[in-house]
C-alpha positions as semicolon CSV with decimal commas, in nm:
position;residue;x (nm);y (nm);z (nm)
1;X;-3,218;-10,334;-14,049
2;X;-3,025;-10,594;-14,247
3;X;-2,808;-10,838;-14,057
4;X;-2,632;-11,169;-14,099
5;X;-2,858;-11,445;-13,970
6;X;-2,721;-11,784;-13,854
7;X;-2,955;-12,067;-13,957
8;X;-2,743;-12,367;-13,852
9;X;-2,404;-12,519;-13,939
10;X;-2,280;-12,405;-14,282
11;X;-2,595;-12,191;-14,331
12;X;-2,606;-11,814;-14,298
13;X;-2,815;-11,556;-14,480
14;X;-2,904;-11,188;-14,473
15;X;-3,232;-11,107;-14,296
16;X;-3,435;-10,814;-14,176
17;X;-3,398;-10,786;-13,797
18;X;-3,524;-10,528;-13,544
19;X;-3,310;-10,220;-13,500
20;X;-3,095;-10,240;-13,188
21;X;-3,186;-9,992;-12,917
22;X;-3,043;-9,842;-12,603
23;X;-3,116;-10,095;-12,327
24;X;-2,893;-9,950;-12,054
25;X;-2,763;-9,599;-11,978
26;X;-2,409;-9,718;-12,067
27;X;-2,508;-9,845;-12,415
28;X;-2,440;-9,699;-12,756
29;X;-2,584;-9,791;-13,094
30;X;-2,327;-9,793;-13,373
31;X;-2,392;-9,779;-13,750
32;X;-2,145;-10,029;-13,891
33;X;-1,909;-9,904;-14,162
34;X;-1,692;-10,216;-14,184
35;X;-1,703;-10,564;-14,036
36;X;-1,480;-10,864;-14,092
37;X;-1,523;-11,238;-14,100
38;X;-1,274;-11,387;-13,858
39;X;-1,123;-11,735;-13,862
40;X;-1,292;-11,793;-13,528
41;X;-1,629;-11,707;-13,691
42;X;-1,572;-12,023;-13,892
43;X;-1,578;-12,228;-13,570
44;X;-1,933;-12,093;-13,522
45;X;-2,019;-12,141;-13,890
46;X;-1,905;-12,503;-13,869
47;X;-2,118;-12,567;-13,561
48;X;-1,823;-12,626;-13,329
49;X;-1,905;-12,374;-13,054
50;X;-2,165;-12,482;-12,795
51;X;-2,486;-12,281;-12,758
52;X;-2,463;-12,105;-13,092
53;X;-2,831;-12,033;-13,150
54;X;-3,025;-12,004;-13,473
55;X;-3,104;-11,639;-13,540
56;X;-2,779;-11,501;-13,399
57;X;-2,577;-11,236;-13,584
58;X;-2,202;-11,301;-13,584
59;X;-1,928;-11,042;-13,619
60;X;-1,685;-10,943;-13,344
61;X;-1,459;-10,730;-13,567
62;X;-1,626;-10,404;-13,666
63;X;-1,604;-10,027;-13,665
64;X;-1,869;-9,766;-13,727
65;X;-2,035;-9,432;-13,655
66;X;-2,195;-9,374;-13,315
67;X;-2,567;-9,309;-13,374
68;X;-2,708;-9,298;-13,020
69;X;-2,566;-9,309;-12,667
70;X;-2,721;-9,384;-12,331
71;X;-2,761;-9,119;-12,064
72;X;-2,449;-9,232;-11,874
73;X;-2,207;-9,240;-12,170
74;X;-1,942;-8,967;-12,157
75;X;-1,644;-9,062;-12,375
76;X;-1,807;-9,108;-12,717
77;X;-2,086;-8,911;-12,886
78;X;-2,307;-8,937;-13,193
79;X;-2,102;-8,884;-13,506
80;X;-1,779;-9,032;-13,370
81;X;-1,619;-9,296;-13,593
82;X;-1,508;-9,566;-13,352
83;X;-1,337;-9,902;-13,355
84;X;-1,494;-10,148;-13,114
85;X;-1,283;-10,419;-12,942
86;X;-1,430;-10,767;-12,971
87;X;-1,420;-10,801;-12,591
88;X;-1,722;-10,662;-12,407
89;X;-1,577;-10,534;-12,081
90;X;-1,720;-10,343;-11,787
91;X;-1,389;-10,175;-11,699
92;X;-1,452;-10,204;-11,326
93;X;-1,444;-10,571;-11,223
94;X;-1,149;-10,751;-11,062
95;X;-1,016;-10,867;-11,400
96;X;-1,071;-10,548;-11,599
97;X;-0,883;-10,359;-11,328
98;X;-0,583;-10,585;-11,404
99;X;-0,607;-10,509;-11,777
100;X;-0,762;-10,851;-11,847
101;X;-1,045;-10,706;-12,055
102;X;-1,095;-11,039;-12,230
103;X;-1,181;-11,194;-11,894
104;X;-1,440;-10,942;-11,774
105;X;-1,649;-11,090;-11,495
106;X;-1,958;-10,874;-11,549
107;X;-2,034;-10,882;-11,922
108;X;-2,131;-11,248;-11,948
109;X;-2,363;-11,453;-11,729
110;X;-2,127;-11,746;-11,793
111;X;-1,821;-11,541;-11,704
112;X;-1,638;-11,834;-11,547
113;X;-1,605;-11,968;-11,905
114;X;-1,521;-11,650;-12,095
115;X;-1,592;-11,276;-12,092
116;X;-1,853;-11,123;-12,319
117;X;-1,779;-11,123;-12,692
118;X;-1,981;-10,968;-12,974
119;X;-2,151;-11,223;-13,196
120;X;-1,993;-11,530;-13,043
121;X;-2,263;-11,767;-12,912
122;X;-2,450;-11,756;-12,583
123;X;-2,144;-11,911;-12,420
124;X;-1,989;-11,566;-12,470
125;X;-2,294;-11,373;-12,354
126;X;-2,535;-11,401;-12,648
127;X;-2,463;-11,053;-12,786
128;X;-2,539;-10,991;-13,152
129;X;-2,235;-10,888;-13,356
130;X;-2,141;-10,637;-13,619
131;X;-2,210;-10,822;-13,944
132;X;-2,513;-10,597;-13,969
133;X;-2,609;-10,240;-14,045
134;X;-2,630;-10,149;-13,675
135;X;-2,515;-10,302;-13,347
136;X;-2,576;-10,235;-12,980
137;X;-2,252;-10,172;-12,789
138;X;-2,269;-10,218;-12,408
139;X;-2,026;-10,037;-12,174
140;X;-1,971;-9,771;-12,442
141;X;-1,734;-9,571;-12,221
142;X;-1,497;-9,870;-12,193
143;X;-1,453;-10,044;-12,528
144;X;-1,506;-9,811;-12,824
145;X;-1,217;-9,584;-12,923
146;X;-1,243;-9,289;-13,161
147;X;-1,039;-9,369;-13,473
148;X;-0,750;-9,121;-13,513
149;X;-0,796;-8,877;-13,804
150;X;-0,486;-9,008;-13,981
151;X;-0,584;-9,376;-13,962
152;X;-0,739;-9,564;-14,253
153;X;-1,064;-9,731;-14,137
154;X;-0,939;-10,053;-14,300
155;X;-0,652;-10,050;-14,050
156;X;-0,889;-9,959;-13,768
157;X;-1,126;-10,250;-13,819
158;X;-0,837;-10,495;-13,801
159;X;-0,731;-10,346;-13,467
160;X;-1,052;-10,481;-13,311
161;X;-0,923;-10,841;-13,302
162;X;-0,682;-10,988;-13,553
163;X;-0,392;-10,749;-13,490
164;X;-0,413;-10,750;-13,108
165;X;-0,466;-11,127;-13,101
166;X;-0,159;-11,188;-13,316
167;X;0,040;-10,935;-13,114
168;X;-0,065;-11,086;-12,782
169;X;0,032;-11,432;-12,908
170;X;0,386;-11,304;-12,951
171;X;0,374;-11,105;-12,626
172;X;0,256;-11,403;-12,418
173;X;0,536;-11,614;-12,566
174;X;0,798;-11,402;-12,388
175;X;1,018;-11,399;-12,697
176;X;1,383;-11,327;-12,623
177;X;1,634;-11,175;-12,870
178;X;1,740;-11,436;-13,122
179;X;1,466;-11,687;-13,038
180;X;1,333;-11,933;-13,294
181;X;0,956;-11,885;-13,312
182;X;0,721;-12,131;-13,483
183;X;0,366;-12,028;-13,574
184;X;0,111;-12,295;-13,660
185;X;-0,147;-12,146;-13,897
186;X;-0,112;-11,884;-14,172
187;X;-0,455;-11,731;-14,133
188;X;-0,473;-11,359;-14,049
189;X;-0,393;-11,414;-13,678
190;X;-0,098;-11,642;-13,758
191;X;0,028;-11,395;-14,017
192;X;0,012;-11,113;-13,762
193;X;0,173;-11,328;-13,489
194;X;0,464;-11,400;-13,725
195;X;0,498;-11,032;-13,811
196;X;0,487;-10,926;-13,444
197;X;0,740;-11,191;-13,337
198;X;1,007;-10,973;-13,500
199;X;0,896;-10,673;-13,290
200;X;0,989;-10,874;-12,979
201;X;1,335;-10,967;-13,112
202;X;1,288;-11,308;-13,275
203;X;1,590;-11,432;-13,466
204;X;1,404;-11,681;-13,683
205;X;1,031;-11,710;-13,761
206;X;0,883;-12,027;-13,913
207;X;0,519;-12,073;-14,022
208;X;0,337;-12,400;-14,098
209;X;0,010;-12,424;-14,292
210;X;-0,146;-12,642;-14,564
211;X;-0,245;-12,366;-14,808
212;X;0,037;-12,253;-15,037
213;X;-0,122;-11,916;-15,120
214;X;-0,132;-11,826;-14,752
215;X;0,225;-11,944;-14,702
216;X;0,332;-11,728;-14,997
217;X;0,160;-11,429;-14,834
218;X;0,320;-11,473;-14,492
219;X;0,659;-11,539;-14,652
220;X;0,644;-11,188;-14,795
221;X;0,446;-11,010;-14,524
222;X;0,608;-11,128;-14,201
223;X;0,862;-11,222;-14,351
224;X;0,902;-11,584;-14,246
225;X;1,031;-11,926;-14,344
226;X;0,728;-12,126;-14,451
227;X;0,648;-12,495;-14,482
228;X;0,344;-12,685;-14,602
229;X;0,291;-12,950;-14,333
230;X;0,138;-13,183;-14,593
231;X;0,480;-13,194;-14,759
232;X;0,667;-13,268;-14,435
233;X;0,673;-13,629;-14,315
234;X;0,663;-13,539;-13,946
235;X;0,636;-13,179;-13,826
236;X;0,796;-13,252;-13,488
237;X;1,092;-13,443;-13,632
238;X;1,137;-13,171;-13,893
239;X;1,150;-12,905;-13,622
240;X;1,400;-13,101;-13,415
241;X;1,628;-13,145;-13,716
242;X;1,617;-12,777;-13,809
243;X;1,700;-12,663;-13,454
244;X;2,005;-12,886;-13,386
245;X;1,786;-13,138;-13,204
246;X;1,670;-12,889;-12,940
247;X;1,331;-12,770;-13,060
248;X;1,198;-12,419;-13,105
249;X;1,218;-12,164;-12,824
250;X;0,856;-12,065;-12,877
251;X;0,558;-12,228;-13,049
252;X;0,236;-12,039;-13,119
253;X;-0,099;-12,211;-13,190
254;X;-0,287;-11,968;-13,414
255;X;-0,533;-12,223;-13,552
256;X;-0,763;-12,366;-13,287
257;X;-1,022;-12,637;-13,318
258;X;-1,071;-12,626;-13,697
259;X;-0,720;-12,759;-13,759
260;X;-0,635;-13,021;-14,019
261;X;-0,333;-13,250;-14,027
262;X;-0,432;-13,558;-13,825
263;X;-0,723;-13,791;-13,906
264;X;-0,790;-13,905;-13,548
265;X;-0,794;-13,547;-13,420
266;X;-1,022;-13,438;-13,705
267;X;-1,258;-13,733;-13,648
268;X;-1,288;-13,695;-13,271
269;X;-1,267;-13,316;-13,258
270;X;-1,428;-13,179;-13,572
271;X;-1,657;-13,457;-13,691
272;X;-1,780;-13,643;-13,381
273;X;-1,737;-13,349;-13,136
274;X;-1,591;-13,585;-12,873
275;X;-1,339;-13,313;-12,788
276;X;-1,343;-12,935;-12,826
277;X;-1,205;-12,937;-13,179
278;X;-0,895;-13,088;-13,336
279;X;-0,597;-13,034;-13,107
280;X;-0,324;-13,126;-13,355
281;X;-0,164;-12,777;-13,342
282;X;-0,127;-12,818;-12,964
283;X;0,038;-13,158;-13,013
284;X;0,280;-13,013;-13,266
285;X;0,350;-12,712;-13,044
286;X;0,408;-12,909;-12,726
287;X;0,627;-13,167;-12,898
288;X;0,819;-12,918;-13,116
289;X;0,910;-12,666;-12,847
290;X;1,237;-12,710;-12,660
291;X;1,261;-12,816;-12,295
292;X;1,174;-12,512;-12,087
293;X;1,019;-12,342;-12,389
294;X;0,691;-12,155;-12,418
295;X;0,372;-12,252;-12,599
296;X;0,141;-11,958;-12,665
297;X;-0,219;-12,040;-12,755
298;X;-0,459;-11,796;-12,922
299;X;-0,636;-12,051;-13,142
300;X;-0,996;-12,090;-13,027
301;X;-1,124;-12,415;-12,877
302;X;-1,459;-12,492;-12,718
303;X;-1,503;-12,500;-12,340
304;X;-1,503;-12,882;-12,320
305;X;-1,187;-13,095;-12,304
306;X;-0,917;-13,181;-12,555
307;X;-0,671;-13,469;-12,574
308;X;-0,326;-13,314;-12,535
309;X;0,008;-13,469;-12,427
310;X;0,011;-13,317;-12,079
311;X;0,287;-13,558;-11,968
312;X;0,522;-13,402;-12,220
313;X;0,434;-13,057;-12,083
314;X;0,543;-13,167;-11,734
315;X;0,848;-13,365;-11,833
316;X;0,981;-13,094;-12,065
317;X;0,909;-12,811;-11,822
318;X;0,703;-12,623;-12,079
319;X;0,517;-12,303;-12,000
320;X;0,178;-12,274;-12,167
321;X;0,021;-11,930;-12,189
322;X;-0,319;-11,863;-12,341
323;X;-0,594;-11,603;-12,339
324;X;-0,834;-11,401;-12,546
325;X;-0,659;-11,082;-12,650
326;X;-0,704;-10,787;-12,418
327;X;-0,771;-10,543;-12,700
328;X;-0,823;-10,227;-12,494
329;X;-0,492;-10,274;-12,312
330;X;-0,299;-10,322;-12,636
331;X;-0,458;-10,052;-12,853
332;X;-0,230;-9,757;-12,764
333;X;0,082;-9,964;-12,844
334;X;-0,064;-10,106;-13,165
335;X;-0,185;-9,769;-13,292
336;X;0,171;-9,643;-13,244
337;X;0,307;-9,939;-13,441
338;X;0,063;-9,865;-13,726
339;X;0,152;-9,494;-13,721
340;X;0,524;-9,575;-13,742
341;X;0,470;-9,828;-14,021
342;X;0,588;-10,127;-13,820
343;X;0,269;-10,315;-13,907
344;X;0,033;-10,269;-14,202
345;X;-0,297;-10,436;-14,109
346;X;-0,496;-10,344;-14,420
347;X;-0,247;-10,527;-14,642
348;X;-0,414;-10,850;-14,526
349;X;-0,750;-10,749;-14,673
350;X;-0,796;-10,941;-14,997
351;X;-1,173;-10,913;-15,046
352;X;-1,423;-10,634;-14,989
353;X;-1,788;-10,739;-15,024
354;X;-2,127;-10,580;-14,960
355;X;-2,314;-10,705;-14,655
356;X;-2,576;-10,871;-14,874
357;X;-2,303;-11,105;-15,002
358;X;-2,240;-11,239;-14,652
359;X;-2,333;-11,600;-14,740
360;X;-2,092;-11,603;-15,035
361;X;-1,826;-11,439;-14,820
362;X;-1,848;-11,714;-14,558
363;X;-1,832;-11,985;-14,823
364;X;-1,530;-11,826;-14,990
365;X;-1,343;-11,775;-14,663
366;X;-1,426;-12,121;-14,525
367;X;-1,329;-12,302;-14,846
368;X;-1,013;-12,091;-14,900
369;X;-1,130;-11,980;-15,245
370;X;-0,994;-11,703;-15,467
371;X;-0,680;-11,652;-15,258
372;X;-0,885;-11,520;-14,967
373;X;-0,685;-11,402;-14,665
374;X;-0,923;-11,154;-14,501
375;X;-1,273;-11,056;-14,619
376;X;-1,434;-10,729;-14,513
377;X;-1,808;-10,666;-14,532
378;X;-1,924;-10,315;-14,610
379;X;-2,293;-10,231;-14,552
380;X;-2,425;-10,053;-14,859
381;X;-2,083;-10,116;-15,017
């Protein structure tokens, strides 16, 4: 089969790889109909995630047709069109039983670091992802969900990560009616976090980014106040001035370790790898939120340390909440929001490319070319 093939930082290509097969009675093999490139795939592409091995296939956002199932699989069958959460979860461990499917203790040999994730380095279990014609799906009775007849597959594929991650960012923030919510990052997750903040009762939503075309998109889509941080002298001072000196009620980091905006953070985090990525969004969030406020983190950082102003967290009484999205827990609520028209995931898709254009797709998405918000890869498309 054809699959994306990681060859090292900034180098991916399409290669012939062996067909995936049933390796366990709870496995399924899915023929991919759509897969996305996620902003967090760029952390892999840029060589920022430890133990990302040459030869790996990325892609944790995908949907497809079930081709084969193992002897123990009962809830899906060949022919079903399913969306597959990016979390690989057993459904039975201590954490899955609490609905923490992103923290499954069985799907990854390094589970103390993170649960299993499709196509996201051997730190996350070493599973190949869905930027391919076929993919092996473990625990097929737990993760995959049959796509409702009325749902557009373009909406479905975005329910595998970007929508639940943005939604959970707002959920973890504990937004109260009338709150001022600041989102750092106008990528797809930041856009969705801004949109979902309104569902929780926000009174004002502000988004910072450095790309005007993305700010224009989120201004219309969320809708939100938007600011280019390159045109603001000091983000923290700006936020204090625009909130009567108090700070925002909630700040959301939707960027992670690839962030721009501070040379020292970029040098030590992105270039020299002395910390787990640039932590400038965390600095802005911690210093812009009000005393007693909440910082919600869904931006992806590596498992090593970051330089953050922890003293300010203590002295301001800030609550920090963070996690990988628990997709399976959130899906019923999000499907209802899509059905009622509260959120329109597919509106974020700006580019649809065939799988054999995967190298060009990564370059376009990473370099923010051609107004790219969200690229979707379609095998045989």
